[in-house]
Amino acid sequence: MLAVAAGPAGAQAPPVCHDHAAPPGPAAVEEGPTPMAPLPVQDPAVGGPALGSCDLALPAGAPAVPAGIDAAGWVVADLDSGAVLAARDAHGRQRPASTLKLLTTLVVLDKLPLDQVVTGDLTDVQVDGSRAGIGPGGTYSVQQLLSGLLLNSGNDTAHALARTLGGVPRTLELMQQRAAAMGALDTRPATPSGLDGPGMSTSAYDLALLFRAALRNPTFAELTQTRLVQFPGFGTHAGFMLSNDDPLLRSYDGALGGKTGFTDAARHTFVGAAKRDGRRIVVALVRGEQQPVRMVAQASALLDYGFAMPTGLAAVGTLVEQAPVTETPTTSSPGTPGGPAGVVPESSPLGWVIAALILVVGLATGVGYIVRRARETKDDPGQK
């Protein structure tokens, strides 16, 4: 059980949040020699102005936040109402690592039949990082590939699904469109797997949005709680059992599932949810460490905190259902050290659409770097 640290009863956003434009350094080599221009920073923040805080956003009268939460940003929200109960730097942009596979999953569920058969090829096997174990000539249903993507965080299955969607550039375009439409405006994908790439970013707020949207899909809801599943072999290789790598599912009573992530540049990321006494809470954490408190313990403590939050307290924000329509200009924020400090475009009622189109062009220029992906041996190194 984590100790309890004192915290303010409320939080006010400072005038400039330096991590709200782009993830902090050091950059991954896969991001290329020239940083991409940052995404527009939304002002007011998506979900409510209090979520624009660089620090804690808590309702008046809230209990103290548990000690030992070292993640740079986190969000605790009611999964059903969308009320954000507490947050720290909710819109601070960080690299997502494999939590981005949630966005890949949403696109796949939108676009591909679950029973469509996909044949593995050599390019799937050659991807960097964690693999579920598909092989050249093996045949897999889309649902089986999603099992490998979500349970075992397979970058090989991410690549196979991207091929099936029309190729990596087309998949990234679809992912960007999906994120923009749902209001995940801190999110820019550079790879379908979450391995680092040019301009990649997300936020704790966006991860909570993505998980909430995914959990509404019955296929995802079932897969994310699946502990073991039979996976096909290929050639002379026999089939085998895939186990779910999610530590929350194994350790937290009432867990509904979750997704881990890790790269050297992103550090540790996590998003997951649980149910207790009829209430469902989602937590998202970005740029955390495994020491002194493991990420699963940090997530568990925030879940406990959310369940213990008195129901009568006012929310500090909300998880939106779609991109906000606003005539308020976005703000420009300085880039991270070593990066450009450019002016970002102003928004309009259709500003997020324009931004999405700009991003697609930017992604196309960065595809050359995708093959030089960050190595990701495990989403949660050292985890048993």
PDB file of N, CA and C in Angstrom, residues 22 107 199 270 318 349-350 354:
ATOM      1  N   ALA A  22       5.507  19.392 -27.199  1.00  0.00           N
ATOM      2  CA  ALA A  22       6.178  18.192 -27.708  1.00  0.00           C
ATOM      3  C   ALA A  22       6.777  17.424 -26.543  1.00  0.00           C
ATOM      4  N   VAL A 107      -8.770   1.452 -35.126  1.00  0.00           N
ATOM      5  CA  VAL A 107      -8.842   1.530 -36.586  1.00  0.00           C
ATOM      6  C   VAL A 107      -9.139   0.155 -37.178  1.00  0.00           C
ATOM      7  N   GLY A 199       7.879  12.774 -34.700  1.00  0.00           N
ATOM      8  CA  GLY A 199       6.706  13.519 -34.264  1.00  0.00           C
ATOM      9  C   GLY A 199       5.741  12.775 -33.371  1.00  0.00           C
ATOM     10  N   PHE A 270       1.268   3.386 -19.201  1.00  0.00           N
ATOM     11  CA  PHE A 270       0.235   2.397 -18.868  1.00  0.00           C
ATOM     12  C   PHE A 270      -1.136   3.052 -18.899  1.00  0.00           C
ATOM     13  N   THR A 318     -13.645  16.540 -18.156  1.00  0.00           N
ATOM     14  CA  THR A 318     -14.421  15.430 -18.698  1.00  0.00           C
ATOM     15  C   THR A 318     -13.692  14.797 -19.871  1.00  0.00           C
ATOM     16  N   PRO A 349     -13.577  26.463 -36.120  1.00  0.00           N
ATOM     17  CA  PRO A 349     -14.514  25.355 -35.921  1.00  0.00           C
ATOM     18  C   PRO A 349     -14.101  24.077 -36.626  1.00  0.00           C
ATOM     19  N   LEU A 350     -13.325  24.204 -37.699  1.00  0.00           N
ATOM     20  CA  LEU A 350     -12.838  23.003 -38.371  1.00  0.00           C
ATOM     21  C   LEU A 350     -11.325  22.887 -38.252  1.00  0.00           C
ATOM     22  N   ILE A 354      -8.162  20.574 -40.259  1.00  0.00           N
ATOM     23  CA  ILE A 354      -7.011  21.122 -40.968  1.00  0.00           C
ATOM     24  C   ILE A 354      -5.727  20.603 -40.356  1.00  0.00           C
TER      25      ILE A 354
END
